[in-house]
Amino acid sequence: MCSYAKVPKFKPGLISLNSKEGQLIFEQTTYKNSFWQLIPYFITQKNLSFCGPASIAMTLNALKLDPPALTEENLNNYKMFDQDNIFNIKVNKIIKKNKIKKSGMTLNEMFEVLNTFNLKNKIYYGSDINEKQFIEIIIQAILKNKIVIINYCRKYIRNTTSCGHFSPVGAYNAHKKMFLILDVSRYKYQPTWIPQQKLFTAISKGVDSESKKSRGFIISYKE
Amino acid sequence: MCSYAKVPKFKPGLISLNSKEGQLIFEQTTYKNSFWQLIPYFITQKNLSFCGPASIAMTLNALKLDPPALTEENLNNYKMFDQDNIFNIKVNKIIKKNKIKKSGMTLNEMFEVLNTFNLKNKIYYGSDINEKQFIEIIIQAILKNKIVIINYCRKYIRNTTSCGHFSPVGAYNAHKKMFLILDVSRYKYQPTWIPQQKLFTAISKGVDSESKKSRGFIISYKE
């Protein structure tokens, strides 16, 4: 699930994308296909527990799946995935909106939801791999225009007591050894470069209170 | 106001940002501060007439004004401008949400709305300037971290019969002579590089059916 704390502070070692340094790192980054795929669909999670659905909607749009009609106001002549219309019949059999509103979703629930769409998905638990494997898997994914949703415990990265969170990975810089996370809790956090070691700790240490497993990530791509 | 037609087609001369060519142009662009300021707050207009409010919310966030609390679901502990909470007491005296829902807003109405916030704003009508002035004014704005909302008639740019539209300018490439528009009707149009000549035509030709004036643009910045 996606946890939250009220007063976020910037921790040393993190670099906001919207800073001279953050932009320079972006320019010198090889692995950034994901950024271009995702940024036209960058959204804010619509409530405190919807980091998962927001990340799913961005991913499905970025991968150019055939979207359903929008439901908001008079936009129903247009199609795009959003945090409401992803809950179709198949998804509702796996998890209901209200359950996510109450307690978020686990990495495995997200995996099952993504599997109902016309996608290939691979799930990885941080505790099953080492940091080197983590990097190599994500580099290969970005190079092949796959999308990575990362599920991490935020307290290893930010000055916060909150833990579980989902957001898509925007890019990876191999020289700086940093990930760009397109954080869907945009009311709190800007897109930010995060040191790989911190991010690996945040997916491999600690355990989801519901699933009793470590966090991890999912790689999604079109068949 | 923001008009709309149902079947958008890509017109020759336009280049999607999410294409190899579009990304290359971005990398070679000097004037792109606006992109980095705006992209953390990129949103989709919430109904067919809300290109104006969506552009205003992005601009106020990008300029780091002190935002009101979010109203959606349980996000009221967090602050960010959105398409609902920009309608405060001062704004409601100028224009009501329902009026915009019915018939959009004019460039001058947007100017008056922006003037209620703690900002400096300058309004320009396309019919009052030439293409060279248009470019020079926008380059200077981007260099000084000001935000430009452009109000243009879309039929001069896209294969569409629709006309009036608002969206923020993301960047300007002087070599290619192209503008990057962060179109808030994201269910239809990706962020796109548009030739300056086409964009200038679209702000200077034709007349807003309500105001009887040409389209144009507004430059906003913090005092």
Tab-separated table of C-alpha atoms in Angstrom:
chain	number	residue	atom	x	y	z
A	1	MET	CA	0.000	0.000	0.000
A	2	CYS	CA	1.037	3.630	-0.176
A	3	SER	CA	1.696	5.181	3.205
A	4	TYR	CA	2.001	8.857	3.925
A	5	ALA	CA	3.337	11.310	6.458
A	6	LYS	CA	2.435	14.939	6.660
A	7	VAL	CA	5.666	16.924	6.602
A	8	PRO	CA	8.098	15.822	3.913
A	9	LYS	CA	11.678	17.069	4.100
A	10	PHE	CA	14.363	16.809	1.491
A	11	LYS	CA	17.071	14.339	2.464
A	12	PRO	CA	20.735	14.776	1.468
A	13	GLY	CA	21.685	12.765	-1.599
A	14	LEU	CA	18.385	13.302	-3.393
A	15	ILE	CA	18.294	15.670	-6.366
A	16	SER	CA	15.096	17.255	-7.652
A	17	LEU	CA	14.656	16.936	-11.430
A	18	ASN	CA	13.609	20.582	-11.478
A	19	SER	CA	17.053	21.850	-10.406
A	20	LYS	CA	20.068	22.727	-12.546
A	21	GLU	CA	21.829	19.582	-11.337
A	22	GLY	CA	18.765	17.396	-11.855
A	23	GLN	CA	18.370	18.632	-15.420
A	24	LEU	CA	22.064	18.092	-16.157
A	25	ILE	CA	21.832	14.513	-14.907
A	26	PHE	CA	18.795	14.006	-17.132
A	27	GLU	CA	20.667	15.284	-20.181
A	28	GLN	CA	23.553	12.920	-19.490
A	29	THR	CA	21.291	9.915	-18.975
A	30	THR	CA	21.220	7.052	-21.467
A	31	TYR	CA	18.345	5.098	-19.979
A	32	LYS	CA	15.384	7.447	-20.156
A	33	ASN	CA	12.947	6.032	-22.722
A	34	SER	CA	10.503	5.521	-19.853
A	35	PHE	CA	10.477	9.226	-19.072
A	36	TRP	CA	9.311	10.114	-22.576
A	37	GLN	CA	6.748	7.308	-22.594
A	38	LEU	CA	5.299	8.225	-19.191
A	39	ILE	CA	5.482	12.012	-18.989
A	40	PRO	CA	2.484	12.720	-21.285
A	41	TYR	CA	0.411	10.782	-18.735
A	42	PHE	CA	1.975	11.936	-15.452
A	43	ILE	CA	-0.798	12.191	-12.834
A	44	THR	CA	-1.362	12.788	-9.126
A	45	GLN	CA	-2.749	9.933	-7.036
A	46	LYS	CA	-6.361	10.892	-6.329
A	47	ASN	CA	-6.347	9.961	-2.662
A	48	LEU	CA	-3.815	8.936	-0.029
A	49	SER	CA	-4.004	5.231	-0.909
A	50	PHE	CA	-4.107	5.405	-4.711
A	51	CYS	CA	-0.393	5.426	-5.557
A	52	GLY	CA	-1.014	1.950	-7.036
A	53	PRO	CA	-3.940	2.791	-9.350
A	54	ALA	CA	-2.197	6.034	-10.433
A	55	SER	CA	0.954	4.079	-11.339
A	56	ILE	CA	-1.113	1.479	-13.216
A	57	ALA	CA	-2.987	4.135	-15.238
A	58	MET	CA	0.292	5.838	-16.230
A	59	THR	CA	1.797	2.496	-17.238
A	60	LEU	CA	-1.159	1.384	-19.378
A	61	ASN	CA	-1.220	4.757	-21.154
A	62	ALA	CA	2.549	4.775	-21.659
A	63	LEU	CA	2.424	1.292	-23.211
A	64	LYS	CA	-0.330	2.432	-25.603
A	65	LEU	CA	-2.876	-0.189	-24.677
A	66	ASP	CA	-6.344	0.396	-26.066
A	67	PRO	CA	-7.913	2.536	-23.327
A	68	PRO	CA	-11.529	2.717	-22.173
A	69	ALA	CA	-13.582	5.906	-22.387
A	70	LEU	CA	-12.953	8.571	-19.778
A	71	THR	CA	-15.718	8.838	-17.211
A	72	GLU	CA	-15.078	12.340	-15.903
A	73	GLU	CA	-17.702	14.969	-16.733
A	74	ASN	CA	-18.215	15.264	-20.506
A	75	LEU	CA	-15.009	13.545	-21.641
A	76	ASN	CA	-16.658	10.216	-22.494
A	77	ASN	CA	-15.997	10.640	-26.212
A	78	TYR	CA	-12.305	10.307	-25.426
A	79	LYS	CA	-10.242	7.371	-24.285
A	80	MET	CA	-7.440	7.271	-21.756
A	81	PHE	CA	-6.713	5.141	-18.702
A	82	ASP	CA	-7.369	6.901	-15.404
A	83	GLN	CA	-7.651	5.983	-11.726
A	84	ASP	CA	-11.355	5.192	-12.108
A	85	ASN	CA	-11.768	3.405	-15.412
A	86	ILE	CA	-8.988	0.866	-14.761
A	87	PHE	CA	-11.479	-0.819	-12.410
A	88	ASN	CA	-13.196	-2.955	-15.048
A	89	ILE	CA	-14.949	-6.294	-14.444
A	90	LYS	CA	-11.739	-8.337	-14.477
A	91	VAL	CA	-9.894	-5.985	-12.123
A	92	ASN	CA	-12.837	-5.848	-9.729
A	93	LYS	CA	-12.618	-9.621	-9.357
A	94	ILE	CA	-9.081	-9.215	-8.025
A	95	ILE	CA	-9.384	-6.101	-5.927
A	96	LYS	CA	-12.034	-3.472	-5.313
A	97	LYS	CA	-11.544	0.275	-5.279
A	98	ASN	CA	-12.800	0.483	-1.707
A	99	LYS	CA	-10.321	-2.073	-0.454
A	100	ILE	CA	-7.489	-0.014	-1.959
A	101	LYS	CA	-8.936	3.177	-0.476
A	102	LYS	CA	-8.810	1.566	2.959
A	103	SER	CA	-5.495	-0.246	2.904
A	104	GLY	CA	-3.804	0.163	-0.470
A	105	MET	CA	-2.604	-2.815	-2.471
A	106	THR	CA	0.293	-5.253	-2.251
A	107	LEU	CA	2.882	-5.776	-4.973
A	108	ASN	CA	1.298	-9.121	-5.808
A	109	GLU	CA	-2.179	-7.598	-6.075
A	110	MET	CA	-0.782	-5.034	-8.500
A	111	PHE	CA	0.830	-7.848	-10.488
A	112	GLU	CA	-2.504	-9.676	-10.708
A	113	VAL	CA	-4.292	-6.502	-11.768
A	114	LEU	CA	-1.726	-5.814	-14.508
A	115	ASN	CA	-2.070	-9.420	-15.707
A	116	THR	CA	-5.736	-8.817	-16.553
A	117	PHE	CA	-4.643	-6.369	-19.258
A	118	ASN	CA	-3.138	-7.265	-22.615
A	119	LEU	CA	0.392	-7.123	-21.221
A	120	LYS	CA	3.299	-9.282	-20.163
A	121	ASN	CA	4.321	-8.572	-16.571
A	122	LYS	CA	7.194	-9.791	-14.438
A	123	ILE	CA	7.293	-9.419	-10.677
A	124	TYR	CA	10.503	-9.144	-8.644
A	125	TYR	CA	10.895	-9.074	-4.861
A	126	GLY	CA	13.837	-7.031	-3.585
A	127	SER	CA	14.790	-9.748	-1.115
A	128	ASP	CA	15.308	-12.241	-3.976
A	129	ILE	CA	17.945	-10.266	-5.892
A	130	ASN	CA	21.100	-8.252	-5.252
A	131	GLU	CA	21.742	-4.613	-6.128
A	132	LYS	CA	23.688	-5.483	-9.281
A	133	GLN	CA	20.869	-7.663	-10.595
A	134	PHE	CA	18.353	-4.953	-9.704
A	135	ILE	CA	20.200	-2.408	-11.862
A	136	GLU	CA	20.779	-4.776	-14.773
A	137	ILE	CA	17.119	-5.853	-14.919
A	138	ILE	CA	15.901	-2.256	-14.945
A	139	ILE	CA	18.418	-1.054	-17.539
A	140	GLN	CA	17.344	-3.856	-19.881
A	141	ALA	CA	13.684	-3.016	-19.294
A	142	ILE	CA	14.138	0.688	-20.072
A	143	LEU	CA	16.173	-0.103	-23.200
A	144	LYS	CA	13.290	-2.241	-24.488
A	145	ASN	CA	10.627	0.416	-23.780
A	146	LYS	CA	9.195	-1.599	-20.917
A	147	ILE	CA	7.728	0.246	-17.930
A	148	VAL	CA	8.854	-0.353	-14.347
A	149	ILE	CA	6.577	0.297	-11.375
A	150	ILE	CA	8.575	0.286	-8.191
A	151	ASN	CA	7.160	-0.575	-4.773
A	152	TYR	CA	9.395	0.762	-2.030
A	153	CYS	CA	9.479	1.699	1.617
A	154	ARG	CA	9.796	5.453	1.631
A	155	LYS	CA	11.386	5.838	5.057
A	156	TYR	CA	14.703	4.558	3.660
A	157	ILE	CA	14.724	7.460	1.194
A	158	ARG	CA	12.912	10.420	2.724
A	159	ASN	CA	12.714	11.995	6.161
A	160	THR	CA	9.420	10.338	6.888
A	161	THR	CA	7.963	7.594	9.009
A	162	SER	CA	5.750	6.380	6.169
A	163	CYS	CA	6.711	3.283	4.265
A	164	GLY	CA	5.025	1.482	1.340
A	165	HIS	CA	4.660	3.407	-1.912
A	166	PHE	CA	4.274	2.775	-5.654
A	167	SER	CA	5.508	4.992	-8.497
A	168	PRO	CA	6.849	4.492	-12.027
A	169	VAL	CA	10.582	4.683	-12.746
A	170	GLY	CA	11.343	7.524	-15.166
A	171	ALA	CA	15.041	6.916	-15.892
A	172	TYR	CA	18.326	5.461	-14.657
A	173	ASN	CA	21.706	7.221	-14.766
A	174	ALA	CA	24.526	4.655	-14.681
A	175	HIS	CA	27.281	7.222	-14.108
A	176	LYS	CA	25.613	8.869	-11.119
A	177	LYS	CA	24.049	5.557	-10.044
A	178	MET	CA	20.684	7.229	-9.577
A	179	PHE	CA	17.068	6.500	-10.431
A	180	LEU	CA	14.547	9.120	-11.470
A	181	ILE	CA	11.236	8.356	-9.760
A	182	LEU	CA	8.084	9.976	-11.155
A	183	ASP	CA	6.386	10.099	-7.774
A	184	VAL	CA	2.585	10.111	-8.125
A	185	SER	CA	2.136	11.853	-4.741
A	186	ARG	CA	2.869	15.077	-6.591
A	187	TYR	CA	1.344	17.219	-3.827
A	188	LYS	CA	4.358	16.191	-1.732
A	189	TYR	CA	7.260	15.169	-3.925
A	190	GLN	CA	8.699	16.455	-7.195
A	191	PRO	CA	10.219	14.003	-9.685
A	192	THR	CA	13.491	13.168	-7.931
A	193	TRP	CA	16.822	11.488	-8.607
A	194	ILE	CA	17.418	8.881	-5.893
A	195	PRO	CA	20.721	7.035	-5.283
A	196	GLN	CA	20.407	3.394	-6.383
A	197	GLN	CA	21.738	2.095	-3.093
A	198	LYS	CA	18.973	3.902	-1.184
A	199	LEU	CA	16.322	2.654	-3.596
A	200	PHE	CA	17.602	-0.910	-3.407
A	201	THR	CA	17.487	-0.758	0.391
A	202	ALA	CA	13.925	0.559	0.126
A	203	ILE	CA	12.764	-2.428	-1.959
A	204	SER	CA	14.703	-5.130	-0.139
A	205	LYS	CA	14.623	-4.137	3.540
A	206	GLY	CA	11.487	-4.242	5.571
A	207	VAL	CA	8.338	-6.138	4.887
A	208	ASP	CA	4.850	-5.250	3.674
A	209	SER	CA	2.645	-5.518	6.762
A	210	GLU	CA	-0.072	-7.184	4.717
A	211	SER	CA	1.819	-9.598	2.430
A	212	LYS	CA	4.722	-10.293	4.837
A	213	LYS	CA	7.044	-10.079	1.829
A	214	SER	CA	9.650	-7.486	0.895
A	215	ARG	CA	8.795	-4.763	-1.590
A	216	GLY	CA	10.022	-4.973	-5.163
A	217	PHE	CA	8.980	-3.979	-8.666
A	218	ILE	CA	7.002	-5.027	-11.722
A	219	ILE	CA	8.123	-4.775	-15.322
A	220	SER	CA	5.324	-4.425	-17.873
A	221	TYR	CA	5.459	-4.573	-21.648
A	222	LYS	CA	3.297	-5.292	-24.633
A	223	GLU	CA	3.268	-8.841	-25.908
B	1	MET	CA	-12.720	29.164	-24.805
B	2	CYS	CA	-11.378	25.709	-25.626
B	3	SER	CA	-13.104	24.082	-28.568
B	4	TYR	CA	-12.899	20.446	-29.507
B	5	ALA	CA	-13.436	18.043	-32.376
B	6	LYS	CA	-13.696	14.314	-32.077
B	7	VAL	CA	-11.137	12.794	-34.431
B	8	PRO	CA	-7.698	14.381	-34.203
B	9	LYS	CA	-5.188	13.629	-36.943
B	10	PHE	CA	-1.511	14.395	-36.987
B	11	LYS	CA	-0.657	17.156	-39.442
B	12	PRO	CA	2.645	17.293	-41.350
B	13	GLY	CA	5.204	19.574	-39.748
B	14	LEU	CA	4.266	18.696	-36.180
B	15	ILE	CA	6.620	16.506	-34.150
B	16	SER	CA	5.533	14.578	-31.076
B	17	LEU	CA	7.857	15.045	-28.082
B	18	ASN	CA	7.663	11.302	-27.508
B	19	SER	CA	9.460	10.452	-30.781
B	20	LYS	CA	13.180	10.109	-31.456
B	21	GLU	CA	13.118	13.386	-33.375
B	22	GLY	CA	11.066	15.169	-30.717
B	23	GLN	CA	13.488	14.097	-27.998
B	24	LEU	CA	16.493	15.174	-30.054
B	25	ILE	CA	14.965	18.611	-30.568
B	26	PHE	CA	14.366	18.828	-26.828
B	27	GLU	CA	17.991	17.978	-26.074
B	28	GLN	CA	19.184	20.672	-28.461
B	29	THR	CA	16.842	23.309	-27.067
B	30	THR	CA	18.166	26.274	-25.087
B	31	TYR	CA	14.849	27.728	-23.995
B	32	LYS	CA	13.232	25.013	-21.906
B	33	ASN	CA	13.171	26.237	-18.299
B	34	SER	CA	9.378	26.245	-18.564
B	35	PHE	CA	9.309	22.531	-19.308
B	36	TRP	CA	11.090	21.690	-16.065
B	37	GLN	CA	8.951	24.123	-14.082
B	38	LEU	CA	5.665	22.824	-15.504
B	39	ILE	CA	6.157	19.088	-15.988
B	40	PRO	CA	5.803	18.112	-12.292
B	41	TYR	CA	2.298	19.606	-12.512
B	42	PHE	CA	1.219	18.494	-15.999
B	43	ILE	CA	-2.520	17.714	-15.895
B	44	THR	CA	-5.452	16.835	-18.142
B	45	GLN	CA	-8.276	19.348	-18.477
B	46	LYS	CA	-11.151	17.865	-16.467
B	47	ASN	CA	-13.868	18.580	-19.011
B	48	LEU	CA	-14.112	19.781	-22.596
B	49	SER	CA	-14.127	23.479	-21.634
B	50	PHE	CA	-11.488	23.508	-18.897
B	51	CYS	CA	-8.307	24.047	-20.929
B	52	GLY	CA	-8.163	27.476	-19.249
B	53	PRO	CA	-8.447	26.377	-15.597
B	54	ALA	CA	-6.032	23.471	-16.252
B	55	SER	CA	-3.469	25.894	-17.730
B	56	ILE	CA	-3.932	28.283	-14.793
B	57	ALA	CA	-3.439	25.517	-12.194
B	58	MET	CA	-0.232	24.336	-13.912
B	59	THR	CA	1.070	27.908	-14.075
B	60	LEU	CA	0.387	28.720	-10.416
B	61	ASN	CA	2.062	25.478	-9.311
B	62	ALA	CA	5.035	26.001	-11.623
B	63	LEU	CA	5.571	29.517	-10.239
B	64	LYS	CA	5.509	28.147	-6.670
B	65	LEU	CA	2.724	30.336	-5.379
B	66	ASP	CA	1.383	29.364	-1.980
B	67	PRO	CA	-1.351	26.877	-2.921
B	68	PRO	CA	-4.650	26.149	-1.187
B	69	ALA	CA	-5.489	22.720	0.228
B	70	LEU	CA	-6.539	20.024	-2.207
B	71	THR	CA	-10.235	19.235	-2.077
B	72	GLU	CA	-10.236	15.780	-3.649
B	73	GLU	CA	-11.116	12.875	-1.362
B	74	ASN	CA	-8.758	12.725	1.647
B	75	LEU	CA	-5.968	14.935	0.281
B	76	ASN	CA	-6.960	18.044	2.231
B	77	ASN	CA	-3.817	17.921	4.359
B	78	TYR	CA	-1.856	18.717	1.217
B	79	LYS	CA	-1.637	21.835	-0.875
B	80	MET	CA	-1.496	22.174	-4.638
B	81	PHE	CA	-3.433	24.205	-7.180
B	82	ASP	CA	-5.984	22.183	-9.144
B	83	GLN	CA	-8.905	22.849	-11.480
B	84	ASP	CA	-11.311	23.150	-8.545
B	85	ASN	CA	-9.505	25.044	-5.824
B	86	ILE	CA	-8.375	27.897	-8.104
B	87	PHE	CA	-12.002	29.091	-7.900
B	88	ASN	CA	-11.621	31.120	-4.708
B	89	ILE	CA	-13.720	34.153	-3.702
B	90	LYS	CA	-11.742	36.609	-5.838
B	91	VAL	CA	-11.809	34.405	-8.932
B	92	ASN	CA	-15.526	33.728	-8.544
B	93	LYS	CA	-16.150	37.463	-8.741
B	94	ILE	CA	-14.585	37.477	-12.206
B	95	ILE	CA	-15.857	34.240	-13.647
B	96	LYS	CA	-17.776	31.233	-12.358
B	97	LYS	CA	-16.941	27.597	-12.945
B	98	ASN	CA	-20.317	27.006	-14.582
B	99	LYS	CA	-19.828	29.810	-17.074
B	100	ILE	CA	-16.520	28.247	-18.136
B	101	LYS	CA	-18.137	24.808	-18.341
B	102	LYS	CA	-20.704	26.217	-20.758
B	103	SER	CA	-18.604	28.469	-22.948
B	104	GLY	CA	-14.994	28.489	-21.805
B	105	MET	CA	-13.150	31.714	-21.072
B	106	THR	CA	-11.626	34.507	-23.133
B	107	LEU	CA	-7.982	35.536	-23.012
B	108	ASN	CA	-8.943	38.675	-21.115
B	109	GLU	CA	-10.963	36.707	-18.560
B	110	MET	CA	-7.925	34.500	-17.987
B	111	PHE	CA	-5.789	37.626	-17.551
B	112	GLU	CA	-8.200	38.981	-14.943
B	113	VAL	CA	-8.247	35.657	-13.108
B	114	LEU	CA	-4.436	35.485	-13.033
B	115	ASN	CA	-4.328	39.078	-11.744
B	116	THR	CA	-6.193	38.023	-8.586
B	117	PHE	CA	-3.181	35.902	-7.594
B	118	ASN	CA	0.119	37.187	-6.233
B	119	LEU	CA	1.603	37.455	-9.723
B	120	LYS	CA	2.575	39.920	-12.413
B	121	ASN	CA	0.836	39.163	-15.702
B	122	LYS	CA	1.156	40.636	-19.168
B	123	ILE	CA	-1.388	40.069	-21.903
B	124	TYR	CA	-0.558	40.116	-25.623
B	125	TYR	CA	-2.954	39.885	-28.566
B	126	GLY	CA	-1.540	38.189	-31.660
B	127	SER	CA	-2.992	40.873	-33.926
B	128	ASP	CA	-0.950	43.569	-32.129
B	129	ILE	CA	2.510	42.076	-32.757
B	130	ASN	CA	4.519	40.482	-35.562
B	131	GLU	CA	6.084	37.023	-35.602
B	132	LYS	CA	9.543	38.321	-34.706
B	133	GLN	CA	8.223	40.174	-31.660
B	134	PHE	CA	6.217	37.092	-30.661
B	135	ILE	CA	9.371	34.960	-30.601
B	136	GLU	CA	11.509	37.539	-28.820
B	137	ILE	CA	8.920	38.117	-26.071
B	138	ILE	CA	8.588	34.393	-25.397
B	139	ILE	CA	12.337	33.699	-25.419
B	140	GLN	CA	12.868	36.454	-22.847
B	141	ALA	CA	10.027	35.086	-20.721
B	142	ILE	CA	11.395	31.529	-20.702
B	143	LEU	CA	14.908	32.765	-19.893
B	144	LYS	CA	13.525	34.564	-16.831
B	145	ASN	CA	11.540	31.529	-15.590
B	146	LYS	CA	8.247	33.166	-16.480
B	147	ILE	CA	5.369	30.972	-17.649
B	148	VAL	CA	3.534	31.520	-20.935
B	149	ILE	CA	-0.059	30.397	-21.456
B	150	ILE	CA	-0.927	30.504	-25.113
B	151	ASN	CA	-4.448	30.962	-26.476
B	152	TYR	CA	-4.658	29.792	-30.066
B	153	CYS	CA	-7.053	28.671	-32.751
B	154	ARG	CA	-6.322	24.996	-33.201
B	155	LYS	CA	-7.588	24.641	-36.756
B	156	TYR	CA	-4.482	26.446	-38.047
B	157	ILE	CA	-2.322	23.716	-36.489
B	158	ARG	CA	-4.256	20.451	-36.456
B	159	ASN	CA	-6.616	18.668	-38.825
B	160	THR	CA	-9.646	19.819	-36.917
B	161	THR	CA	-12.525	22.214	-37.222
B	162	SER	CA	-12.212	23.268	-33.586
B	163	CYS	CA	-10.621	26.571	-32.741
B	164	GLY	CA	-9.968	28.293	-29.390
B	165	HIS	CA	-7.666	26.524	-26.947
B	166	PHE	CA	-5.367	27.304	-24.006
B	167	SER	CA	-2.199	25.450	-22.998
B	168	PRO	CA	1.158	26.325	-21.435
B	169	VAL	CA	4.292	26.685	-23.580
B	170	GLY	CA	6.913	24.115	-22.572
B	171	ALA	CA	9.905	25.259	-24.644
B	172	TYR	CA	11.121	27.075	-27.755
B	173	ASN	CA	13.779	25.800	-30.166
B	174	ALA	CA	15.329	28.709	-32.075
B	175	HIS	CA	17.185	26.515	-34.572
B	176	LYS	CA	14.137	24.478	-35.592
B	177	LYS	CA	11.845	27.494	-35.058
B	178	MET	CA	9.403	25.360	-33.103
B	179	PHE	CA	7.399	25.639	-29.895
B	180	LEU	CA	6.740	22.765	-27.529
B	181	ILE	CA	3.132	22.971	-26.357
B	182	LEU	CA	2.148	21.015	-23.237
B	183	ASP	CA	-1.412	20.470	-24.424
B	184	VAL	CA	-3.787	19.963	-21.492
B	185	SER	CA	-6.257	17.987	-23.655
B	186	ARG	CA	-4.000	15.003	-23.050
B	187	TYR	CA	-6.720	12.509	-24.043
B	188	LYS	CA	-6.244	13.816	-27.595
B	189	TYR	CA	-2.822	15.354	-28.035
B	190	GLN	CA	0.657	14.461	-26.822
B	191	PRO	CA	3.135	17.239	-26.005
B	192	THR	CA	4.058	18.416	-29.505
B	193	TRP	CA	6.622	20.574	-31.296
B	194	ILE	CA	4.754	23.077	-33.474
B	195	PRO	CA	6.362	25.318	-36.143
B	196	GLN	CA	6.435	28.932	-34.936
B	197	GLN	CA	4.844	30.211	-38.131
B	198	LYS	CA	1.823	27.947	-37.618
B	199	LEU	CA	1.518	28.956	-33.972
B	200	PHE	CA	1.790	32.639	-34.803
B	201	THR	CA	-0.958	32.261	-37.407
B	202	ALA	CA	-3.061	30.493	-34.778
B	203	ILE	CA	-2.795	33.397	-32.319
B	204	SER	CA	-3.114	36.234	-34.806
B	205	LYS	CA	-5.632	35.041	-37.401
B	206	GLY	CA	-9.257	34.584	-36.596
B	207	VAL	CA	-11.223	36.083	-33.788
B	208	ASP	CA	-12.657	34.781	-30.503
B	209	SER	CA	-16.407	34.573	-31.122
B	210	GLU	CA	-17.078	35.963	-27.662
B	211	SER	CA	-14.484	38.739	-27.255
B	212	LYS	CA	-14.264	39.694	-30.965
B	213	LYS	CA	-10.491	39.975	-30.487
B	214	SER	CA	-7.673	37.821	-31.830
B	215	ARG	CA	-6.138	35.150	-29.639
B	216	GLY	CA	-2.784	35.724	-27.971
B	217	PHE	CA	-0.898	34.809	-24.824
B	218	ILE	CA	-0.249	35.741	-21.209
B	219	ILE	CA	3.112	35.851	-19.481
B	220	SER	CA	3.021	35.260	-15.725
B	221	TYR	CA	5.762	35.644	-13.154
B	222	LYS	CA	6.285	36.228	-9.476
B	223	GLU	CA	6.692	39.798	-8.342
